Amino acid sequence: MDATTASESGIGTGPALPGGAAHVGPRVRALRTERGMSLSELARRASVGKATLSGLEAGTRNPTLDTLHAVAAALGVALTALVAGGGSPRIRGAAVDMELLRVFDDGPATYELYRMRIPAGAEQTSPAHHPGVTEHATVFAGELRAGRLDAPGVVGPGGYLEWAADAPHGYAAVGSGDVHASLLIRYPT
Amino acid sequence: MDATTASESGIGTGPALPGGAAHVGPRVRALRTERGMSLSELARRASVGKATLSGLEAGTRNPTLDTLHAVAAALGVALTALVAGGGSPRIRGAAVDMELLRVFDDGPATYELYRMRIPAGAEQTSPAHHPGVTEHATVFAGELRAGRLDAPGVVGPGGYLEWAADAPHGYAAVGSGDVHASLLIRYPT
DNA sequence: CGCGCGCGTTCCGTAAACGGAACGATCGGG
DNA sequence: CCCGATCGTTCCGTTTACGGAACGCGCGCG
């Protein structure tokens, strides 16, 4: 499917969360605990009240921009890292559900970075791209079979696959669980 | 540097008081006028008060996340487009400049996806992480040498490297050009 | 000309986000 | 076993962001 060609229906499944606000809380909590930081300590470093931070992580509050800025700075991350995802374009194919995270436009090529999800057992093929286009997948969870149809590769969590996309290629979740992966597509200019 | 260590050594805590909101206001105004939309009309579409929007664009208010979400949606842009840039703290080490793009926290592990830049010729080491943590780099441009200090790998554009981060490791741009890459860090739970 | 419509700003009462303090729970040391 | 320290949550008074209404202004039409 490869983003650009994806369009067919796979429809369904869209609970469509009410707002991205609910996502910010867990993300802050994840970033905080990864750093081994307590709620009290992060509140202190960010100069916000513990009640504010507690409510923010729990999703029971509606934080102001100042609060988000202070927390992001204390975590050492960009504010975009806390709020990313809410409005990202989604691309749904027959089997593959991709979310465009970022477009890199520097250098002699353009890169599109996607997060990819494939339900267990699902499979999908994609037609050839222009010459020189390559795809790079890093698997987070599940067992991914992907690559050119004549020479696919299979990898599990932590694994990596890449292939030239100027020939028909496909993606499949061959294990018992859904596949979660990141997909980087490189378009030479 | 790896995020976790960067937050401690790096920019971290700062006042960041005026910076945030001051940048968002003009950006909203620019996006609105580009679309030939009046303030009243955008307020109506976003279901926010005109006073709220007026103060937001003027920078005299401190908008909540809900307000920002509503305005971003009505403008048809991702929330990140409103808050991107403006004084966003980068994670800057001795040589490596990293930007956290996304955190995935829904699997049996937490993943942090970074964009990484290393100036030509620069080099940096990072202390060990917790056991089980792995890092995965995909090179966009330049020649990257990275991995555990006792067994680093070297790859060019399109190349991929991975290593266990529970031992000291490093990153270096060994070619004549800057290195641009994506770095995925996996934290088992 | 006068009138109506829509513009962006300002005023105002209400809802809620804020920081500080108090709370029970948990942990480690004497 | 008790005690102090720190954890995260909850309560509370203050601050303030919110939406609705009123305001002054500029424009186009009858």
Short mmCIF file of C-alpha atoms (C1' of nucleotides) in Angstrom, two decimals, chain A residues 48-49 51-52 61-62 64 67, chain C residues 16-23:
data_model
loop_
_atom_site.label_atom_id
_atom_site.label_comp_id
_atom_site.label_asym_id
_atom_site.label_seq_id
_atom_site.Cartn_x
_atom_site.Cartn_y
_atom_site.Cartn_z
CA VAL A 48 3.80 23.00 38.67
CA GLY A 49 1.60 21.73 41.46
CA ALA A 51 -2.28 18.22 41.87
CA THR A 52 -1.89 19.67 38.39
CA ARG A 61 -7.77 17.93 33.73
CA ASN A 62 -7.51 20.11 30.68
CA THR A 64 -3.02 24.95 29.72
CA THR A 67 1.61 23.76 31.94
"C1'" DA C 16 -12.41 25.14 36.16
"C1'" DA C 17 -7.24 24.94 36.19
"C1'" DC C 18 -3.90 26.42 39.19
"C1'" DG C 19 -0.53 25.79 43.53
"C1'" DG C 20 -0.33 24.74 48.44
"C1'" DA C 21 -1.54 21.84 52.14
"C1'" DA C 22 -3.36 17.78 54.22
"C1'" DC C 23 -4.14 12.89 53.71
#
